[in-house]
């Protein structure tokens, strides 16, 4: 029996439901080519951070100007003027162009902005550079006690609307899970023009450096355990909000992929697994996925997708509160026995 | 040979360096360079163009190579010429002197080349970076033709004339123009198009040059040794070539004129055709003289100016022919001084020419009377008023010969007193003066303004910029002129219709209205709104504003800048105000052009900075307000004293230094100044510049008394003292003290960490290194930066009291610990080095350890500038008046200079010992033995010997014997001196390496400290052989492709040299240990000290953390090589000690924090990756090598003298 692994995501046809999400791996052209050979259905390039671009430009200008025009012996400053500092999005866009040219699979650009103008400007440039779709990586940590939930949500929606009005390629929005009503937010994002939701963004969790008593940035690779969060929410949203779903966080092996597809994901995204196991890893995952489907007589990914979503599950209540009760009881019973 | 001129001449605004360098580049194939002020920008431009692939007129990209010295550059040029390439170089001052040996050869071999010189003062009683002709005059005898340009336009045009003429004549040309006045003056010129240059260079002559080159196809011998039989004749054989030069130059000038319409003559006369009184001069003074001559001619005076352009070969007949036959008297102005001569060189040449040719040319008329005089040494201002005065002198019955003009010589009476009010400034020229800080971008904005006006209006523009000699908090004054005709006013503006003061506090410090013309405009960057500002302006300034009827405008430029996200950078804001108020362009057009200039300047560095500047410009006009003037309160109160010296200041400081500090050094007469360049030390403390906005404030309760803040302070502005509690009796209430923690000092000892609030630059290094944190608030340390104004009065009182506290007895504490060494008094304080300088902490520490017995030989460079640039010096003295004795010889000879000091001391000691032996019967055996056998290893022993010598001197005074008098003169040599040879990497790795190597090889007891910033810092960041692989620097803009020279290992190879590599921010204790060991070592010592620098592109407050990383990454391993000498108490079987740990961090984590490395990852990412990988391999390999070295055993044979 031949197994059809293709899927549709953001209106794009992907040869497999495995997508390489934004990570250092997808910043390397050679790695991208190998991922494509290993069966990846699409790639998301690392995020272009508007804040980073601006910071770099200002730092560069400041350091270049430092000490310049102050001393008679060094009126021109302490650095040679170079032809090209490659500040701004140019390097990113060039990389994007090269990836688009080199790969036969869709190349999705990822954008993290700070200003409405920045989002629109860079998204437009990404479209021009050939991005098949744009993933808006909305990374906002609300710290202002005076900004209420509505205001924060409004920010997201305005952003999606603004970008939607300027670009024609599909838009995905990568969000975090901490909305009071995630389904409502998902629906409004779809109305604002998002074709897909990427669930979920993991905020960088700062750590404390005990040796130096400072706050230290910390990045930890995900584990399969973490996929439960996107799994639940994709299952709940599937069929209720009409967008594509990408599951990201905790996708490590074929079992993870299967679970998320069953819950309703259109694609599953990998980052930590690629960092840990290398760019050949998708080959093994896809082989295992295929053999499971063969064994369980699924002919296509489309057939799998959402078959265990909340709407379709035989025990939908498990996706809600009762799930916790059940888990507790199951966990406690051996000791009781 | 001339093709039709097709291109329309471009009007551009450039400085003299760029104008000359462009022609040199277009007409050269090989360019060998070495940085020296004020010529460095020529080499930098050439290097940048070559790097960018810009082509010369033969459509090839010239090779540009940086050499290790000007001597090396001249040698490389000589070789390149011999091999047939068109070759050039750029230099000035001492650099030209280093080229002289090769210049004789190049001329002797009749080799065409042009050297472009930004003429600069030669170092004599002092170094000066400024302009005069003493360097080019020192090259007179080399046999080079010498062509002088007087303006930026000429710097371009005559650069080409020189190139044309050298090819035609085969005589090499030295093309020169005045340093700074022309080299750094922006002026509107008509640019020669590339096809003009192409058309005027005759390729047949180029081919002839190639034909003469060394070539195995037609081998020749050149550079032979000759004997008495033929040398003389051979030397005369070239005469015809020299005879032909004047005509060749004139022909080249004529060819240029026929192509582009600007005509020059080798001697040009201007003024009344029937002039009776004539000035003769060359260089930039011609502009000022010509203005004076024209003004006087308009009054009907019969005066003229003879401009000298071709100075060598000197065509006396042409000079005489250029003079009107009516000439009765001549004054020759020389911008150089030849002590002991009958007159300066141009004067002598003119006199000789007149004697030889006047009769032949002008027949019956009487030989004019000739006087000569000096002006303008080291860029001393030379104005039309001075020119007029000299012309007036010619009308006197007995005009003064060998006069000076522009100074007051009250010693030998040479000076002419002149009328400062005489002005020739035309009324149709707009003049504007701007006062700014180096860091606020004022000069950059004014350069842009001049360009905007020159390029967008029919007006010509001129910009000249005056910098002060301090690096931290440097002030700048910009002089801008705009007018309908070419601007040749080669002097500072004396009367400005527009004055801008970009820093409000300058009103207190300097007379910013000195140049303000009545009825003019004053623009103030003011933190106070228009309604309030008047009362904040000092009374004397208010009075001036009212008296001069100035219109006053204010803007809070800092706020506008802050709001736009450009903290501190007020340049484009103030520039917008200038255009609005001057109306030199319609306002909309001006703003449009400012924005274009912003785009041009910043576009490459990204949209963010462009947009923020746009936002600042757009917000400016709304914030600019006029202050309506009332005469009420127009300065009724007494003046606010800008600067006062304490009553305790020594006489010299009060009379001389004080005036210089106040910016009035111009007023000092000759008699006020030392005859031999000798100045007192300990003067920086009188210059309270108070430039910090924030200063460190001590929280004694958090402090652990580690001493790190004091050891890293680059300005000795944070200090620690331990003293008996009783000393606190008269302390101000705000003075803080805590019990000394530790058992080294008696119970009851107190400690204070004190900031010098007016001397601190606010660099923040101390706060960054402070390891102590308040338990409750992690960000609060034991010292914290706080706004100065909140603490100033209190901390001033505290610091005054702190200074009165007794210094600790030097023998009371161990010197090898950070916290205790910091209790020793620093004798290097408050330098004008950059805020956060990485060099000065080492110097301060040296003086704490050895200051009372140090001799310092200091190489030219940053350390000689912040160490010895007047008005003051940071080298200081202790309460007994003892302290480091300091001298700077040159850049290239510092090791030898220091060795000479050692030789003299050793010789005097040997003489003293001999004399002691001879005087044993007078002095007594015990006294003599005591002096001869005294050990001087520690403080107690040293002070014992010091006291013995003092007693000896007292005894000797009473012995009436020649030997006693002799011994009295050399007795001080019986006390050990510590000779320190100090300089930067440019000196040690490059220009002075040969000497340094030789000094190491002598085995003599000298201590060499290399303050390694890994780049030529003082001249603006050019690569040296200490520059690491992958770092971007000038002359290495693509990232330095080769690794840093391992100077330490080269020295270690000798076996008997103490060598250490240190980084004070990484392991301060190892730094102290190395300095102590080096000083105690009886042979040569070399210490290489990691010195953070603004040229690294780092946050300077963070410099010590970066030093830590340098060590962690293995980029800067710490080591000590202690030669294994028999008889040393502390003999080591394994002399090489690796003091740092195995690298624990990748190179890139260290490098990416620094713009010098990280910028390459942006500009050339692939190349950066490659160089970074190689740099990592350098580190890995070096570490492997060092680890092996740590295991080797090595000893050095004992020499007979006991010297290693």
mmCIF file of N, CA and C in Angstrom, chain A residues 133-217:
data_model
loop_
_atom_site.group_PDB
_atom_site.id
_atom_site.type_symbol
_atom_site.label_atom_id
_atom_site.label_comp_id
_atom_site.label_asym_id
_atom_site.label_seq_id
_atom_site.Cartn_x
_atom_site.Cartn_y
_atom_site.Cartn_z
ATOM 1 N N UNK A 133 5.608 31.907 2.259
ATOM 2 C CA UNK A 133 4.666 32.371 3.279
ATOM 3 C C UNK A 133 5.478 33.115 4.334
ATOM 4 N N UNK A 134 4.754 33.844 5.176
ATOM 5 C CA UNK A 134 5.463 34.565 6.238
ATOM 6 C C UNK A 134 4.878 34.161 7.580
ATOM 7 N N UNK A 135 5.792 33.843 8.470
ATOM 8 C CA UNK A 135 5.371 33.504 9.829
ATOM 9 C C UNK A 135 5.664 34.706 10.711
ATOM 10 N N UNK A 136 4.609 35.277 11.274
ATOM 11 C CA UNK A 136 4.810 36.418 12.171
ATOM 12 C C UNK A 136 5.039 35.865 13.565
ATOM 13 N N UNK A 137 6.241 36.081 14.040
ATOM 14 C CA UNK A 137 6.624 35.539 15.339
ATOM 15 C C UNK A 137 6.370 36.632 16.371
ATOM 16 N N UNK A 138 5.159 36.602 16.904
ATOM 17 C CA UNK A 138 4.779 37.709 17.784
ATOM 18 C C UNK A 138 5.262 37.395 19.192
ATOM 19 N N UNK A 139 6.228 38.154 19.596
ATOM 20 C CA UNK A 139 6.968 37.817 20.802
ATOM 21 C C UNK A 139 6.848 39.012 21.733
ATOM 22 N N UNK A 140 5.753 39.063 22.438
ATOM 23 C CA UNK A 140 5.526 40.238 23.265
ATOM 24 C C UNK A 140 5.312 39.802 24.706
ATOM 25 N N UNK A 141 6.178 40.266 25.577
ATOM 26 C CA UNK A 141 6.004 39.975 26.995
ATOM 27 C C UNK A 141 5.362 41.202 27.626
ATOM 28 N N UNK A 142 4.142 41.044 28.062
ATOM 29 C CA UNK A 142 3.440 42.190 28.633
ATOM 30 C C UNK A 142 3.953 42.447 30.042
ATOM 31 N N UNK A 143 4.486 43.644 30.264
ATOM 32 C CA UNK A 143 5.022 43.956 31.594
ATOM 33 C C UNK A 143 4.329 45.157 32.219
ATOM 34 N N UNK A 144 3.489 45.831 31.427
ATOM 35 C CA UNK A 144 2.906 47.077 31.915
ATOM 36 C C UNK A 144 1.563 46.794 32.600
ATOM 37 N N UNK A 145 1.487 47.029 33.896
ATOM 38 C CA UNK A 145 0.237 46.736 34.613
ATOM 39 C C UNK A 145 -0.945 47.562 34.090
ATOM 40 N N UNK A 146 -0.659 48.654 33.408
ATOM 41 C CA UNK A 146 -1.753 49.487 32.920
ATOM 42 C C UNK A 146 -2.290 49.040 31.557
ATOM 43 N N UNK A 147 -1.606 48.088 30.934
ATOM 44 C CA UNK A 147 -2.086 47.621 29.633
ATOM 45 C C UNK A 147 -2.962 46.403 29.873
ATOM 46 N N UNK A 148 -4.297 46.529 29.591
ATOM 47 C CA UNK A 148 -5.178 45.389 29.881
ATOM 48 C C UNK A 148 -5.122 44.370 28.740
ATOM 49 N N UNK A 149 -5.775 43.240 28.985
ATOM 50 C CA UNK A 149 -5.707 42.139 28.026
ATOM 51 C C UNK A 149 -6.212 42.579 26.662
ATOM 52 N N UNK A 150 -7.277 43.377 26.685
ATOM 53 C CA UNK A 150 -7.851 43.803 25.407
ATOM 54 C C UNK A 150 -6.833 44.593 24.600
ATOM 55 N N UNK A 151 -6.080 45.445 25.292
ATOM 56 C CA UNK A 151 -5.101 46.271 24.592
ATOM 57 C C UNK A 151 -4.000 45.389 23.997
ATOM 58 N N UNK A 152 -3.590 44.398 24.769
ATOM 59 C CA UNK A 152 -2.540 43.513 24.281
ATOM 60 C C UNK A 152 -3.044 42.743 23.066
ATOM 61 N N UNK A 153 -4.260 42.245 23.165
ATOM 62 C CA UNK A 153 -4.812 41.471 22.046
ATOM 63 C C UNK A 153 -4.991 42.343 20.814
ATOM 64 N N UNK A 154 -5.374 43.584 21.066
ATOM 65 C CA UNK A 154 -5.579 44.527 19.969
ATOM 66 C C UNK A 154 -4.276 44.703 19.176
ATOM 67 N N UNK A 155 -3.196 44.767 19.909
ATOM 68 C CA UNK A 155 -1.876 44.895 19.298
ATOM 69 C C UNK A 155 -1.619 43.781 18.289
ATOM 70 N N UNK A 156 -1.949 42.564 18.700
ATOM 71 C CA UNK A 156 -1.746 41.410 17.818
ATOM 72 C C UNK A 156 -2.595 41.547 16.562
ATOM 73 N N UNK A 157 -3.859 41.906 16.790
ATOM 74 C CA UNK A 157 -4.800 41.917 15.668
ATOM 75 C C UNK A 157 -4.449 43.022 14.681
ATOM 76 N N UNK A 158 -4.080 44.175 15.216
ATOM 77 C CA UNK A 158 -3.713 45.303 14.352
ATOM 78 C C UNK A 158 -2.507 44.954 13.486
ATOM 79 N N UNK A 159 -1.618 44.265 14.127
ATOM 80 C CA UNK A 159 -0.397 43.863 13.447
ATOM 81 C C UNK A 159 -0.703 42.941 12.276
ATOM 82 N N UNK A 160 -1.529 41.943 12.544
ATOM 83 C CA UNK A 160 -1.861 40.979 11.493
ATOM 84 C C UNK A 160 -2.612 41.704 10.365
ATOM 85 N N UNK A 161 -3.531 42.580 10.743
ATOM 86 C CA UNK A 161 -4.284 43.324 9.722
ATOM 87 C C UNK A 161 -3.343 44.165 8.868
ATOM 88 N N UNK A 162 -2.429 44.848 9.544
ATOM 89 C CA UNK A 162 -1.508 45.737 8.813
ATOM 90 C C UNK A 162 -0.661 44.948 7.817
ATOM 91 N N UNK A 163 -0.134 43.838 8.250
ATOM 92 C CA UNK A 163 0.714 43.053 7.353
ATOM 93 C C UNK A 163 -0.152 42.440 6.239
ATOM 94 N N UNK A 164 -1.321 41.938 6.647
ATOM 95 C CA UNK A 164 -2.215 41.298 5.669
ATOM 96 C C UNK A 164 -2.548 42.257 4.522
ATOM 97 N N UNK A 165 -2.732 43.548 4.890
ATOM 98 C CA UNK A 165 -3.145 44.499 3.864
ATOM 99 C C UNK A 165 -2.021 44.798 2.878
ATOM 100 N N UNK A 166 -0.797 44.459 3.224
ATOM 101 C CA UNK A 166 0.318 44.796 2.335
ATOM 102 C C UNK A 166 0.926 43.597 1.618
ATOM 103 N N UNK A 167 0.727 42.393 2.146
ATOM 104 C CA UNK A 167 1.353 41.253 1.468
ATOM 105 C C UNK A 167 0.287 40.281 0.974
ATOM 106 N N UNK A 168 0.650 39.538 -0.061
ATOM 107 C CA UNK A 168 -0.328 38.615 -0.643
ATOM 108 C C UNK A 168 -0.018 37.162 -0.312
ATOM 109 N N UNK A 169 1.224 36.864 0.085
ATOM 110 C CA UNK A 169 1.542 35.470 0.418
ATOM 111 C C UNK A 169 0.847 35.101 1.728
ATOM 112 N N UNK A 170 0.650 33.782 1.960
ATOM 113 C CA UNK A 170 -0.039 33.376 3.192
ATOM 114 C C UNK A 170 0.714 33.826 4.442
ATOM 115 N N UNK A 171 -0.075 34.058 5.491
ATOM 116 C CA UNK A 171 0.481 34.508 6.772
ATOM 117 C C UNK A 171 0.173 33.481 7.843
ATOM 118 N N UNK A 172 1.196 33.136 8.589
ATOM 119 C CA UNK A 172 0.949 32.341 9.794
ATOM 120 C C UNK A 172 1.319 33.215 10.982
ATOM 121 N N UNK A 173 0.668 33.005 12.090
ATOM 122 C CA UNK A 173 1.014 33.779 13.280
ATOM 123 C C UNK A 173 1.435 32.802 14.370
ATOM 124 N N UNK A 174 2.608 33.045 14.866
ATOM 125 C CA UNK A 174 3.112 32.192 15.941
ATOM 126 C C UNK A 174 2.808 32.896 17.255
ATOM 127 N N UNK A 175 2.029 32.257 18.108
ATOM 128 C CA UNK A 175 1.612 32.921 19.347
ATOM 129 C C UNK A 175 1.985 32.070 20.557
ATOM 130 N N UNK A 176 1.808 32.674 21.716
ATOM 131 C CA UNK A 176 2.041 31.934 22.961
ATOM 132 C C UNK A 176 0.695 31.440 23.493
ATOM 133 N N UNK A 177 0.710 30.554 24.470
ATOM 134 C CA UNK A 177 -0.567 29.984 24.931
ATOM 135 C C UNK A 177 -1.282 30.793 26.014
ATOM 136 N N UNK A 178 -0.689 31.960 26.383
ATOM 137 C CA UNK A 178 -1.196 32.599 27.606
ATOM 138 C C UNK A 178 -2.293 33.628 27.352
ATOM 139 N N UNK A 179 -3.269 33.278 26.548
ATOM 140 C CA UNK A 179 -4.433 34.158 26.386
ATOM 141 C C UNK A 179 -5.562 33.608 27.242
ATOM 142 N N UNK A 180 -6.362 34.521 27.768
ATOM 143 C CA UNK A 180 -7.460 34.058 28.625
ATOM 144 C C UNK A 180 -8.408 33.165 27.838
ATOM 145 N N UNK A 181 -8.693 33.585 26.604
ATOM 146 C CA UNK A 181 -9.512 32.730 25.765
ATOM 147 C C UNK A 181 -8.775 32.503 24.464
ATOM 148 N N UNK A 182 -8.057 31.440 24.444
ATOM 149 C CA UNK A 182 -7.257 31.165 23.261
ATOM 150 C C UNK A 182 -8.137 30.954 22.018
ATOM 151 N N UNK A 183 -9.250 30.198 22.127
ATOM 152 C CA UNK A 183 -10.076 30.003 20.922
ATOM 153 C C UNK A 183 -10.586 31.328 20.353
ATOM 154 N N UNK A 184 -10.990 32.218 21.237
ATOM 155 C CA UNK A 184 -11.472 33.518 20.768
ATOM 156 C C UNK A 184 -10.361 34.282 20.073
ATOM 157 N N UNK A 185 -9.184 34.240 20.671
ATOM 158 C CA UNK A 185 -8.037 34.948 20.085
ATOM 159 C C UNK A 185 -7.708 34.340 18.730
ATOM 160 N N UNK A 186 -7.761 33.008 18.664
ATOM 161 C CA UNK A 186 -7.448 32.312 17.413
ATOM 162 C C UNK A 186 -8.444 32.728 16.332
ATOM 163 N N UNK A 187 -9.693 32.800 16.716
ATOM 164 C CA UNK A 187 -10.729 33.162 15.753
ATOM 165 C C UNK A 187 -10.507 34.574 15.238
ATOM 166 N N UNK A 188 -10.192 35.472 16.170
ATOM 167 C CA UNK A 188 -10.008 36.870 15.751
ATOM 168 C C UNK A 188 -8.738 37.038 14.903
ATOM 169 N N UNK A 189 -7.740 36.263 15.199
ATOM 170 C CA UNK A 189 -6.530 36.319 14.363
ATOM 171 C C UNK A 189 -6.861 35.844 12.947
ATOM 172 N N UNK A 190 -7.671 34.806 12.872
ATOM 173 C CA UNK A 190 -8.077 34.307 11.554
ATOM 174 C C UNK A 190 -8.868 35.389 10.819
ATOM 175 N N UNK A 191 -9.758 36.048 11.559
ATOM 176 C CA UNK A 191 -10.550 37.113 10.927
ATOM 177 C C UNK A 191 -9.668 38.268 10.473
ATOM 178 N N UNK A 192 -8.606 38.491 11.208
ATOM 179 C CA UNK A 192 -7.705 39.588 10.863
ATOM 180 C C UNK A 192 -6.840 39.252 9.650
ATOM 181 N N UNK A 193 -6.879 37.991 9.238
ATOM 182 C CA UNK A 193 -6.173 37.656 8.006
ATOM 183 C C UNK A 193 -5.119 36.576 8.127
ATOM 184 N N UNK A 194 -5.012 35.949 9.297
ATOM 185 C CA UNK A 194 -4.028 34.867 9.430
ATOM 186 C C UNK A 194 -4.572 33.603 8.773
ATOM 187 N N UNK A 195 -3.744 32.987 7.930
ATOM 188 C CA UNK A 195 -4.154 31.720 7.328
ATOM 189 C C UNK A 195 -3.767 30.542 8.211
ATOM 190 N N UNK A 196 -2.881 30.792 9.132
ATOM 191 C CA UNK A 196 -2.452 29.678 9.963
ATOM 192 C C UNK A 196 -2.001 30.155 11.327
ATOM 193 N N UNK A 197 -2.048 29.216 12.275
ATOM 194 C CA UNK A 197 -1.529 29.523 13.612
ATOM 195 C C UNK A 197 -0.424 28.521 13.928
ATOM 196 N N UNK A 198 0.641 29.043 14.465
ATOM 197 C CA UNK A 198 1.746 28.189 14.875
ATOM 198 C C UNK A 198 1.721 28.161 16.399
ATOM 199 N N UNK A 199 1.516 26.945 16.936
ATOM 200 C CA UNK A 199 1.314 26.815 18.381
ATOM 201 C C UNK A 199 2.439 25.953 18.957
ATOM 202 N N UNK A 200 3.261 26.403 19.827
ATOM 203 C CA UNK A 200 3.259 27.733 20.433
ATOM 204 C C UNK A 200 4.663 28.283 20.417
ATOM 205 N N UNK A 201 4.713 29.565 20.625
ATOM 206 C CA UNK A 201 6.000 30.206 20.843
ATOM 207 C C UNK A 201 6.465 29.887 22.260
ATOM 208 N N UNK A 202 7.724 29.595 22.415
ATOM 209 C CA UNK A 202 8.257 29.437 23.785
ATOM 210 C C UNK A 202 9.041 30.691 24.120
ATOM 211 N N UNK A 203 8.562 31.440 25.052
ATOM 212 C CA UNK A 203 9.342 32.619 25.460
ATOM 213 C C UNK A 203 10.665 32.148 26.024
ATOM 214 N N UNK A 204 11.697 32.920 25.746
ATOM 215 C CA UNK A 204 12.964 32.597 26.373
ATOM 216 C C UNK A 204 12.804 32.815 27.881
ATOM 217 N N UNK A 205 13.132 31.791 28.654
ATOM 218 C CA UNK A 205 12.947 31.900 30.098
ATOM 219 C C UNK A 205 14.283 32.282 30.731
ATOM 220 N N UNK A 206 14.338 33.460 31.288
ATOM 221 C CA UNK A 206 15.613 33.857 31.887
ATOM 222 C C UNK A 206 15.941 33.014 33.114
ATOM 223 N N UNK A 207 17.201 32.923 33.397
ATOM 224 C CA UNK A 207 17.651 32.161 34.555
ATOM 225 C C UNK A 207 18.423 33.125 35.465
ATOM 226 N N UNK A 208 18.764 32.668 36.632
ATOM 227 C CA UNK A 208 19.598 33.500 37.497
ATOM 228 C C UNK A 208 20.953 32.828 37.674
ATOM 229 N N UNK A 209 21.974 33.614 37.414
ATOM 230 C CA UNK A 209 23.341 33.122 37.506
ATOM 231 C C UNK A 209 23.796 33.318 38.955
ATOM 232 N N UNK A 210 23.872 32.218 39.683
ATOM 233 C CA UNK A 210 24.166 32.321 41.117
ATOM 234 C C UNK A 210 25.604 32.771 41.373
ATOM 235 N N UNK A 211 26.492 32.445 40.442
ATOM 236 C CA UNK A 211 27.892 32.814 40.643
ATOM 237 C C UNK A 211 28.065 34.327 40.586
ATOM 238 N N UNK A 212 27.358 34.947 39.651
ATOM 239 C CA UNK A 212 27.551 36.390 39.475
ATOM 240 C C UNK A 212 26.366 37.223 39.932
ATOM 241 N N UNK A 213 25.344 36.563 40.460
ATOM 242 C CA UNK A 213 24.127 37.251 40.885
ATOM 243 C C UNK A 213 23.607 38.188 39.795
ATOM 244 N N UNK A 214 23.423 37.602 38.642
ATOM 245 C CA UNK A 214 22.873 38.370 37.525
ATOM 246 C C UNK A 214 21.795 37.534 36.867
ATOM 247 N N UNK A 215 20.956 38.214 36.119
ATOM 248 C CA UNK A 215 19.989 37.483 35.319
ATOM 249 C C UNK A 215 20.718 36.992 34.076
ATOM 250 N N UNK A 216 20.521 35.711 33.761
ATOM 251 C CA UNK A 216 21.242 35.151 32.626
ATOM 252 C C UNK A 216 20.239 34.637 31.600
ATOM 253 N N UNK A 217 20.474 34.902 30.330
ATOM 254 C CA UNK A 217 19.577 34.348 29.316
ATOM 255 C C UNK A 217 19.749 32.838 29.276
#
